[in-house]
XYZ file of C-alpha atoms in Angstrom:
663
model
C 6.392 14.054 21.132
C 8.012 10.965 22.574
C 11.219 9.694 21.069
C 10.714 6.276 19.499
C 12.546 3.362 21.040
C 14.822 1.863 18.435
C 14.236 -1.877 18.538
C 17.530 -3.672 18.016
C 16.829 -6.575 15.735
C 19.949 -8.689 15.939
C 20.014 -11.091 13.050
C 22.596 -13.694 13.993
C 24.710 -15.734 11.629
C 22.780 -17.674 9.019
C 24.427 -20.995 8.230
C 23.763 -22.334 4.748
C 24.399 -26.067 4.965
C 24.315 -27.948 1.677
C 22.651 -31.302 2.108
C 23.504 -32.416 -1.399
C 27.170 -32.957 -2.270
C 26.696 -33.399 -6.009
C 29.628 -31.979 -7.982
C 28.308 -29.801 -10.787
C 29.981 -29.438 -14.163
C 29.357 -26.846 -16.862
C 30.708 -25.835 -20.220
C 32.357 -22.556 -19.283
C 30.972 -19.460 -20.987
C 28.213 -16.858 -20.923
C 24.656 -17.725 -21.936
C 21.378 -15.824 -22.270
C 17.812 -17.048 -21.843
C 14.476 -15.646 -20.709
C 11.560 -16.458 -18.440
C 8.005 -15.147 -18.425
C 7.430 -12.492 -15.770
C 4.233 -10.706 -14.798
C 4.453 -8.107 -17.564
C 6.452 -9.987 -20.180
C 9.765 -11.689 -20.841
C 12.661 -11.313 -18.377
C 16.018 -11.777 -20.115
C 18.940 -13.057 -18.044
C 22.641 -13.578 -18.826
C 24.569 -16.162 -16.791
C 28.327 -16.718 -16.667
C 29.733 -20.188 -15.764
C 33.155 -21.617 -15.131
C 33.695 -25.382 -15.198
C 32.111 -25.977 -11.753
C 30.149 -22.885 -10.687
C 27.613 -20.265 -11.623
C 29.852 -17.182 -11.522
C 27.481 -14.292 -12.232
C 23.854 -13.567 -13.140
C 22.562 -10.340 -14.698
C 18.995 -9.395 -15.581
C 19.604 -7.564 -18.853
C 16.089 -6.751 -20.056
C 12.584 -6.799 -18.609
C 9.267 -4.919 -18.541
C 8.382 -5.707 -14.906
C 6.929 -2.935 -12.757
C 9.630 -0.803 -11.189
C 9.690 -1.018 -7.412
C 7.733 -4.267 -7.249
C 10.333 -6.235 -9.209
C 13.434 -4.561 -7.755
C 13.834 -6.886 -4.774
C 13.504 -10.012 -6.915
C 15.940 -8.730 -9.539
C 18.568 -7.957 -6.906
C 18.013 -10.858 -4.491
C 17.233 -13.945 -6.589
C 20.512 -13.913 -8.598
C 22.472 -13.349 -5.399
C 20.789 -16.282 -3.633
C 21.349 -18.600 -6.613
C 25.052 -17.754 -6.709
C 25.553 -17.974 -2.942
C 23.912 -21.402 -2.749
C 24.755 -22.713 -6.229
C 21.162 -23.884 -6.290
C 17.877 -23.108 -8.044
C 15.959 -24.236 -4.978
C 15.610 -20.748 -3.502
C 12.483 -19.010 -2.234
C 10.728 -16.442 -4.394
C 10.652 -12.884 -3.080
C 7.388 -12.058 -1.268
C 5.106 -9.994 -3.499
C 7.272 -10.546 -6.602
C 6.705 -14.261 -7.187
C 6.289 -14.022 -10.969
C 9.457 -11.973 -11.460
C 11.348 -14.324 -9.144
C 10.149 -17.389 -11.041
C 10.974 -15.777 -14.395
C 14.585 -15.290 -13.271
C 14.785 -18.871 -11.967
C 13.386 -20.213 -15.250
C 15.809 -18.107 -17.316
C 18.787 -19.248 -15.242
C 17.611 -22.848 -15.625
C 17.595 -22.340 -19.396
C 21.158 -21.049 -19.248
C 22.196 -24.033 -17.110
C 20.833 -26.308 -19.821
C 22.773 -24.435 -22.501
C 25.922 -24.862 -20.408
C 25.343 -28.636 -20.247
C 24.548 -28.459 -16.528
C 22.141 -30.658 -14.587
C 19.034 -28.452 -14.211
C 17.063 -30.995 -12.194
C 19.899 -31.516 -9.726
C 20.159 -27.739 -9.185
C 16.419 -27.521 -8.611
C 16.559 -30.336 -6.084
C 19.675 -29.176 -4.258
C 18.562 -28.451 -0.710
C 19.814 -25.610 1.446
C 19.098 -25.450 5.137
C 18.735 -22.076 6.813
C 19.619 -22.217 10.499
C 18.582 -19.103 12.399
C 20.040 -18.787 15.871
C 18.093 -17.427 18.864
C 15.350 -14.905 18.197
C 16.254 -11.742 20.118
C 13.498 -9.547 18.704
C 12.335 -6.897 21.164
C 9.072 -5.026 21.406
C 9.095 -1.522 19.947
C 7.539 1.770 21.045
C 6.440 4.855 19.125
C 3.833 7.584 18.992
C 2.267 5.945 15.954
C 2.508 2.725 13.945
C 1.452 2.738 10.290
C 0.355 -0.664 8.996
C 0.843 -0.874 5.228
C 3.216 1.063 2.967
C 1.066 1.860 -0.054
C 0.119 5.389 -1.090
C -1.827 6.095 2.113
C 0.827 4.683 4.440
C 3.730 6.431 2.720
C 1.917 9.784 2.705
C 1.131 9.311 6.402
C 4.730 8.436 7.271
C 6.096 11.560 5.605
C 3.459 13.857 7.090
C 3.895 12.297 10.547
C 7.616 13.008 10.432
C 6.988 16.595 9.390
C 4.473 16.936 12.248
C 7.090 15.720 14.750
C 5.335 12.408 15.377
C 7.595 9.397 15.946
C 6.148 6.736 13.646
C 7.058 3.171 12.744
C 6.032 2.087 9.225
C 5.556 -1.621 8.523
C 4.822 -3.472 5.271
C 4.146 -7.203 4.911
C 5.646 -7.403 1.408
C 9.351 -7.048 0.661
C 8.852 -3.648 -0.986
C 6.743 -0.529 -0.551
C 4.111 0.785 -2.944
C 0.967 -1.312 -2.592
C -1.686 -0.919 -5.274
C -0.627 2.722 -5.732
C 2.556 1.375 -7.343
C 0.360 -0.123 -10.084
C -1.627 3.062 -10.878
C -1.157 3.806 -14.562
C -3.095 6.969 -15.258
C -3.776 10.116 -13.221
C -3.989 11.833 -9.860
C -7.572 13.117 -9.748
C -8.081 16.473 -8.091
C -9.631 19.898 -8.254
C -8.043 23.174 -7.259
C -4.359 22.357 -7.784
C -2.369 25.421 -8.774
C -1.664 23.883 -12.174
C -5.411 23.313 -12.693
C -6.386 26.816 -11.604
C -3.880 28.267 -14.082
C -5.648 26.662 -17.079
C -7.804 28.641 -19.485
C -10.747 26.688 -18.095
C -9.800 26.235 -14.430
C -10.814 22.996 -12.728
C -11.758 23.731 -9.137
C -12.503 21.820 -5.942
C -16.220 22.404 -6.627
C -15.820 20.804 -10.049
C -14.105 17.832 -8.467
C -16.845 17.463 -5.849
C -19.613 17.465 -8.455
C -17.692 14.951 -10.559
C -17.275 12.566 -7.645
C -20.859 13.121 -6.458
C -22.155 12.007 -9.847
C -25.910 11.580 -9.994
C -26.380 11.653 -6.197
C -28.620 14.447 -4.940
C -27.805 14.386 -1.225
C -24.732 16.342 -0.033
C -21.791 14.111 0.858
C -19.485 15.645 3.492
C -16.785 13.014 2.867
C -16.595 13.758 -0.857
C -16.761 17.483 -0.104
C -13.752 17.117 2.174
C -11.857 15.008 -0.370
C -12.493 17.566 -3.080
C -11.348 20.425 -0.851
C -8.155 18.593 0.117
C -7.333 17.159 -3.311
C -5.823 20.371 -4.665
C -3.561 21.212 -1.689
C -2.478 17.565 -1.473
C -1.587 17.547 -5.170
C 0.444 20.724 -4.678
C 2.150 19.008 -1.698
C 3.146 16.137 -3.978
C 4.615 18.547 -6.505
C 6.548 20.317 -3.733
C 8.074 16.946 -2.846
C 9.204 16.432 -6.435
C 6.283 14.573 -8.036
C 6.041 14.929 -11.821
C 2.440 16.124 -12.118
C 2.438 18.597 -14.971
C 0.122 17.264 -17.663
C -3.493 18.288 -17.076
C -6.737 17.041 -18.563
C -9.505 18.597 -16.481
C -9.703 16.576 -13.272
C -6.763 14.386 -14.218
C -3.181 15.413 -13.556
C -0.580 13.119 -15.115
C 3.139 12.700 -15.632
C 4.726 14.953 -18.227
C 5.425 12.121 -20.688
C 2.403 9.957 -19.938
C 4.436 7.324 -18.119
C 2.937 5.317 -15.249
C 1.627 7.485 -12.408
C 2.180 4.937 -9.642
C 5.834 4.233 -10.396
C 6.554 7.972 -10.359
C 4.638 8.590 -7.115
C 6.246 5.720 -5.200
C 9.710 6.813 -6.344
C 8.865 10.320 -5.085
C 7.712 8.914 -1.740
C 10.813 6.724 -1.414
C 13.075 9.692 -2.093
C 11.308 11.691 0.598
C 11.462 8.823 3.084
C 15.207 8.634 2.501
C 15.666 12.396 2.928
C 13.899 12.221 6.291
C 15.618 9.046 7.423
C 12.340 7.110 7.620
C 12.858 3.366 7.253
C 10.034 0.958 6.499
C 10.121 -2.392 8.280
C 9.595 -4.669 5.284
C 8.344 -8.273 5.347
C 6.674 -7.311 8.632
C 2.996 -8.241 8.811
C 0.446 -6.841 11.218
C -1.397 -9.744 12.817
C -3.571 -8.492 15.686
C -4.400 -5.173 17.311
C -3.538 -4.820 21.011
C -5.894 -3.050 23.421
C -5.791 -2.057 27.066
C -8.460 -2.813 29.673
C -10.596 0.105 28.462
C -10.618 -1.057 24.830
C -8.190 1.610 23.662
C -5.852 0.430 20.914
C -2.277 0.581 22.198
C -0.344 -1.329 19.564
C -0.180 -4.222 17.174
C 1.324 -7.699 17.175
C 3.537 -8.251 14.133
C 5.363 -11.106 12.464
C 8.746 -10.623 10.790
C 11.626 -12.783 9.502
C 13.505 -12.072 12.739
C 10.586 -13.082 14.953
C 7.230 -11.998 16.333
C 6.938 -8.933 18.549
C 4.606 -6.102 19.528
C 4.814 -2.458 18.511
C 3.219 -0.294 21.206
C 1.944 3.124 20.176
C -0.546 5.828 21.110
C -2.123 5.477 17.668
C -2.386 2.696 15.085
C -3.142 3.690 11.485
C -4.441 0.935 9.187
C -3.434 1.519 5.551
C -3.377 -2.068 4.308
C -5.525 -1.530 1.207
C -8.641 -3.369 0.083
C -9.394 -7.060 -0.502
C -9.350 -7.449 -4.302
C -6.525 -10.007 -4.064
C -8.311 -12.142 -1.463
C -10.508 -14.629 -3.389
C -12.358 -15.684 -0.218
C -13.355 -12.115 0.658
C -14.253 -11.390 -2.975
C -16.531 -14.441 -2.989
C -18.102 -13.365 0.315
C -18.607 -9.658 -0.295
C -18.411 -8.996 -4.064
C -19.479 -12.315 -5.614
C -20.291 -10.525 -8.869
C -16.522 -10.504 -9.531
C -15.727 -13.945 -8.150
C -13.368 -15.886 -10.383
C -11.879 -12.830 -12.102
C -8.144 -12.157 -11.701
C -6.828 -9.237 -9.653
C -4.833 -6.261 -10.903
C -4.395 -4.933 -7.363
C -1.319 -5.505 -5.223
C -0.882 -9.098 -4.078
C -0.905 -7.614 -0.574
C -4.468 -6.313 -0.943
C -6.023 -9.106 1.105
C -8.170 -7.130 3.566
C -5.869 -7.437 6.589
C -6.713 -4.050 8.084
C -10.448 -4.566 7.596
C -10.231 -7.935 9.343
C -8.246 -6.593 12.314
C -10.588 -3.640 12.772
C -13.661 -5.880 12.589
C -12.204 -8.052 15.365
C -12.444 -4.979 17.632
C -16.040 -4.236 16.662
C -15.378 -1.633 13.957
C -18.301 -0.838 11.693
C -17.953 -1.774 8.024
C -19.932 -0.450 5.102
C -20.408 -0.861 1.351
C -18.598 -4.198 1.293
C -20.614 -5.354 -1.730
C -19.442 -2.446 -3.855
C -16.337 -2.733 -6.011
C -14.671 -0.777 -8.774
C -13.291 -3.500 -11.012
C -10.565 -2.922 -13.538
C -12.584 -2.711 -16.715
C -9.765 -3.368 -19.190
C -7.298 -5.955 -17.877
C -4.830 -7.821 -20.097
C -3.883 -11.397 -19.264
C -0.105 -11.674 -19.670
C -0.211 -15.407 -19.038
C 1.233 -14.799 -15.571
C -1.441 -12.537 -14.159
C -3.514 -9.575 -15.260
C -2.412 -5.965 -15.630
C -4.457 -2.809 -16.079
C -4.610 -1.245 -19.536
C -6.588 1.804 -18.416
C -3.790 3.922 -19.852
C -4.678 2.568 -23.296
C -8.314 3.553 -22.846
C -7.249 6.999 -21.611
C -5.060 7.488 -24.696
C -7.859 7.279 -27.212
C -8.649 3.590 -27.718
C -12.219 2.535 -28.398
C -13.845 -0.642 -27.097
C -15.427 -3.081 -29.525
C -16.943 -6.505 -28.951
C -16.326 -9.789 -30.734
C -18.711 -8.626 -33.455
C -16.621 -5.477 -34.026
C -19.160 -2.960 -32.674
C -18.754 -0.261 -30.026
C -21.054 -0.799 -27.059
C -20.129 1.637 -24.247
C -18.802 5.096 -23.360
C -15.068 4.381 -23.002
C -14.487 7.400 -20.760
C -17.209 6.467 -18.274
C -16.791 5.000 -14.777
C -14.923 1.723 -14.509
C -17.689 -0.429 -13.008
C -20.330 0.225 -15.728
C -17.699 -0.410 -18.411
C -16.672 -3.673 -16.750
C -20.317 -4.742 -16.478
C -20.871 -3.903 -20.129
C -17.819 -5.941 -21.184
C -18.933 -8.899 -19.072
C -22.253 -8.869 -20.955
C -20.597 -9.109 -24.401
C -20.023 -12.351 -26.278
C -17.501 -14.388 -24.317
C -17.322 -11.770 -21.548
C -14.434 -9.914 -23.180
C -13.785 -7.066 -25.632
C -11.002 -5.401 -27.618
C -9.246 -2.071 -27.302
C -8.604 -0.685 -30.800
C -6.353 2.338 -31.522
C -3.598 3.623 -33.781
C -0.060 5.001 -33.770
C -1.247 8.427 -32.625
C -2.341 6.889 -29.332
C 0.965 5.033 -28.918
C 2.888 8.260 -29.508
C 0.774 10.077 -26.918
C 2.283 8.405 -23.824
C 5.520 6.687 -22.850
C 3.606 3.893 -21.128
C 1.825 3.064 -24.395
C 5.180 2.536 -26.071
C 6.274 0.378 -23.137
C 3.187 -1.802 -23.528
C 3.887 -2.115 -27.256
C 7.503 -3.107 -26.614
C 6.293 -5.723 -24.142
C 4.278 -7.395 -26.891
C 0.817 -6.761 -25.488
C -0.625 -5.354 -28.717
C -1.536 -6.958 -32.022
C -0.229 -4.712 -34.826
C -1.518 -4.363 -38.402
C -1.118 -2.050 -41.380
C -4.864 -1.648 -41.957
C -8.133 -1.940 -40.112
C -9.100 -4.955 -42.237
C -5.837 -6.714 -41.397
C -6.278 -5.896 -37.699
C -9.830 -7.275 -37.708
C -8.674 -10.465 -39.406
C -5.808 -10.954 -36.928
C -8.096 -10.366 -33.935
C -10.806 -12.584 -35.408
C -13.554 -9.946 -35.438
C -15.871 -8.710 -38.190
C -13.950 -6.257 -40.409
C -17.015 -4.586 -41.924
C -18.568 -3.868 -38.543
C -15.254 -2.622 -37.108
C -14.728 -0.237 -40.042
C -18.263 1.055 -39.599
C -17.728 1.603 -35.856
C -14.565 3.616 -36.490
C -16.226 5.697 -39.232
C -19.070 6.583 -36.835
C -16.543 7.467 -34.124
C -14.338 9.845 -36.130
C -16.858 12.736 -36.137
C -16.679 12.671 -32.332
C -12.979 13.539 -32.599
C -13.659 16.290 -35.098
C -16.513 17.870 -33.142
C -15.593 16.863 -29.583
C -19.036 15.295 -29.182
C -19.747 11.570 -29.294
C -23.404 11.366 -30.307
C -23.446 7.565 -30.204
C -22.268 6.837 -26.632
C -21.587 10.247 -25.058
C -17.815 9.960 -24.758
C -16.523 13.407 -23.798
C -12.977 12.721 -22.662
C -9.715 11.184 -23.908
C -10.630 11.964 -27.517
C -7.029 11.553 -28.641
C -7.159 10.028 -32.103
C -9.376 9.484 -35.159
C -7.859 5.999 -35.496
C -6.625 6.808 -38.994
C -2.833 6.675 -38.635
C -1.153 3.342 -39.371
C -0.052 1.074 -37.908
C -3.220 0.055 -36.110
C -3.364 -1.892 -32.850
C -5.715 -4.099 -30.887
C -5.628 -6.047 -27.646
C -8.130 -8.404 -26.074
C -9.179 -7.426 -22.551
C -11.659 -8.424 -19.859
C -12.636 -7.168 -16.393
C -10.587 -7.920 -13.260
C -10.759 -7.252 -9.545
C -8.950 -4.038 -8.677
C -10.652 -1.657 -6.256
C -12.961 -2.508 -3.365
C -15.045 0.406 -2.110
C -16.211 -1.237 1.090
C -14.262 -1.165 4.321
C -13.942 0.298 7.779
C -16.198 3.225 8.667
C -14.281 6.340 9.736
C -15.212 9.860 10.758
C -14.095 12.933 8.825
C -10.786 12.854 10.703
C -10.030 9.168 9.862
C -10.890 7.814 13.352
C -12.388 4.317 13.186
C -15.997 4.052 14.363
C -18.138 1.317 15.885
C -21.684 0.568 14.750
C -23.022 3.071 17.306
C -20.721 5.776 15.840
C -18.495 5.796 18.922
C -14.765 6.086 18.287
C -12.386 3.186 18.872
C -9.785 5.244 20.690
C -6.307 4.960 19.245
C -7.395 3.384 15.926
C -7.377 5.174 12.571
C -7.707 4.062 8.949
C -7.074 5.548 5.517
C -7.140 4.633 1.849
C -8.802 1.514 0.514
C -9.037 0.008 4.005
C -11.967 2.378 4.530
C -15.430 2.675 3.009
C -14.915 5.550 0.590
C -15.839 7.088 -2.731
C -13.853 8.980 -5.330
C -10.564 8.153 -7.021
C -8.565 5.423 -5.278
C -5.027 6.737 -5.713
C -6.020 10.286 -4.831
C -8.077 9.371 -1.786
C -5.367 7.059 -0.458
C -2.821 9.873 -0.456
C -5.274 12.559 0.714
C -6.539 10.501 3.646
C -3.112 9.136 4.557
C -1.809 12.681 4.950
C -5.003 13.707 6.796
C -4.672 10.787 9.228
C -1.161 11.833 10.230
C -2.376 15.380 10.847
C -5.277 14.081 12.963
C -3.047 11.792 15.007
C -0.585 14.602 15.660
C -3.444 16.686 17.079
C -4.962 13.832 19.057
C -1.677 12.875 20.689
C -1.529 16.366 22.155
C -4.958 16.030 23.752
C -5.382 14.967 27.348
C -7.668 12.078 26.476
C -4.948 10.510 24.331
C -2.354 10.903 27.078
C -4.560 9.385 29.769
C -3.516 5.903 28.726
C 0.242 6.088 28.233
C 2.525 3.637 26.531
C 5.406 2.542 28.774
C 8.493 0.410 28.500
C 7.613 -2.499 30.812
C 9.777 -2.853 33.890
C 10.334 -1.713 37.467
C 11.765 1.743 38.180
C 13.259 2.834 41.515
C 12.526 6.448 42.503
C 12.712 8.587 45.636
C 11.108 11.772 46.975
C 11.197 13.784 50.212
C 8.502 12.886 52.718
C 7.700 14.277 56.171
C 10.670 12.623 57.935
C 13.150 12.235 55.050
C 13.542 10.407 51.751
C 11.027 7.736 50.757
C 12.062 5.195 48.091
C 9.579 3.385 45.863
C 9.665 0.680 43.197
C 7.052 1.372 40.515
C 6.286 -1.439 38.037
C 4.727 -0.897 34.616
C 3.234 -3.054 31.894
C 3.149 -1.618 28.381
C 0.014 0.395 29.110
C -0.491 0.493 32.891
C 1.021 1.307 36.248
C 0.853 -2.135 37.867
C 2.484 -1.988 41.321
C 3.756 0.749 43.665
C 5.846 -0.615 46.503
C 7.569 1.274 49.347
C 11.087 -0.164 49.761
C 12.492 2.352 52.252
C 10.688 4.882 54.460
C 11.056 6.730 57.775
C 7.550 8.149 57.675
C 5.505 8.150 60.887
C 3.770 4.846 61.469
C 0.018 5.055 61.129
C -0.333 8.470 59.469
C 2.417 8.209 56.826
C 1.892 4.521 56.100
C -1.834 4.967 55.631
C -1.231 7.873 53.235
C 1.278 5.914 51.161
C -1.022 2.895 50.877
C -4.152 4.932 50.152
C -2.610 7.126 47.500
C -0.849 4.137 45.900
C -4.250 2.448 45.457
C -5.749 5.645 44.040
C -2.955 6.104 41.488
C -3.254 2.520 40.252
C -7.054 2.769 40.014
C -7.032 6.064 38.091
C -3.745 5.489 36.223
C -2.533 8.988 37.025
C -1.205 10.924 40.017
C -4.001 13.477 40.098
C -5.543 11.992 43.255
C -6.466 13.638 46.540
C -3.869 13.674 49.322
C -4.546 12.255 52.789
C -5.530 14.818 55.401
C -2.797 15.219 58.005
C -0.178 13.532 55.782
C 0.541 16.258 53.251
C 4.268 15.573 52.892
C 3.851 11.800 52.580
C 1.095 12.306 50.008
C 3.243 14.708 48.016
C 6.230 12.317 48.169
C 4.464 9.354 46.587
C 2.873 11.458 43.832
C 6.189 13.118 43.028
C 8.003 9.778 42.949
C 5.427 8.113 40.707
C 5.495 11.109 38.326
C 9.239 10.606 38.027
C 8.783 6.874 37.412
C 6.252 7.638 34.649
C 8.752 9.906 32.943
C 11.438 7.224 33.193
C 9.105 4.612 31.690
C 8.279 6.985 28.825
C 11.814 8.174 28.149
C 13.113 4.595 27.915
C 11.373 4.320 24.542
């Protein structure tokens, strides 16, 4: 494998020049206030002296770990450094950033400070010369969600030099937001159960009612178990099993645990993600082979050249324009996917003629809660025994069924919404349920009648629905709607809870068409050489979190194999420049200057030679033309000029090695 060139991004001095000279005054002391984040209130304590904000601490919040970390660490620091509330929100964590700014503003008001003046105080950021250089690697991974992180770790373990980029200021993608389970069949922990759950079981579950064999789902099922075991080997907490679903031991959020596991393993391997770095356009050579990607970063725009580009940018659930174009049935609904799920990889692949499929098919979040600052998934509530009732108080759907039919059923109810109803047994069943309760998402009551009154639904109908449901818990068979999973509670243990929910955009099933080894295909099924895709960027079926990780790992394995093949090495990636090399000809040393672009041998020039005029010169010129035309030195020598022919091929081989090793 080639050793990756370490691009030296020199970030020069940033001068913060205050354009407003207002002298601020405060009543010295420490004050506490809160702002509304994505998941609930963010409580902040601020210390003032008579003229300055001295310190800011976020003391309590329910924001998603990983996603909110950058905002919680950076926003207070920027406020203090600039003594201003006019600072930019952190990319991908806008709601958390704004919550902190609002809370600090509240504290400023308590300290008798001028909030408006602080909000208007301008700061100018002066960035000196952009010295960003192009970078070189075996592989560039575009997007650091579950698929990209799995690929980065596997690539490292395969000996592939990879560069991982992420357009947001943190890693995790939509995987970070997964609340429930890794879906698999054939994990060691599943095979050890009294009723083992196998890869065949997983395949049949994913196949559903389809009658035709599906080689993609067959492959996913076969790989799901070994990949789950791989996660456990890396330290993932996957020890609680419910058939196909493998969860955290305490029922806490799956995604937060998985991303923390991935981050720990990145750190152990010394893999660093280039954050706030967005892939803009794929780069190809004259043959159409993908040889890199143009990126944009805070330090400037540059190109990452690589033998393989892996697109793991997720789906398009957070792109309203693409939702309106491809899945108009969910137009206007909020998104519970990552804010970075805007279809970037799909767009870039389509620009190169990649085939797309299934773009009209989506797996919406069926039970999303509107926090007032965006929607979050409450699938964990459904999985911990809650039933769904409509405004009239009646059940209307199998709560353990697929997400899309449930979402469609909810959309058809009065007002297009429904309620999750459950009891204390469900809350006690998972740590995440308690977290949701503490965040104030649930309405709480001491009786079903009181709960119905508080929610504004018919108490008699709700009581009847629960009475009909309880035998399903006792017998394990739901005769009314066929629910056969997540039968956690009889809903008979006070206090009782309810929460109003509605559908939201979350998973898009359409995307780039790939082969079984994750290579991107054109409409005619030919491979776009050098381009790969995994996760929600692709047209796939199955469980999103599981398939992202399975296919991300698979892509790295495929790329490692492909890089070793001759057809991948035919079009090399070089450090552009001119290299001076020499070799022994017929009459002595011959010196050449060989010039390279990023992907081609451009010019071969003889700068010093004592070869025989006519014979030697003709050989050097002829073979030079042949090497440039074929882009390799495996060309025929010139009859009667064996030594001259050998000299130029030997010299160019050396120049190729120099252009590679400079990476």
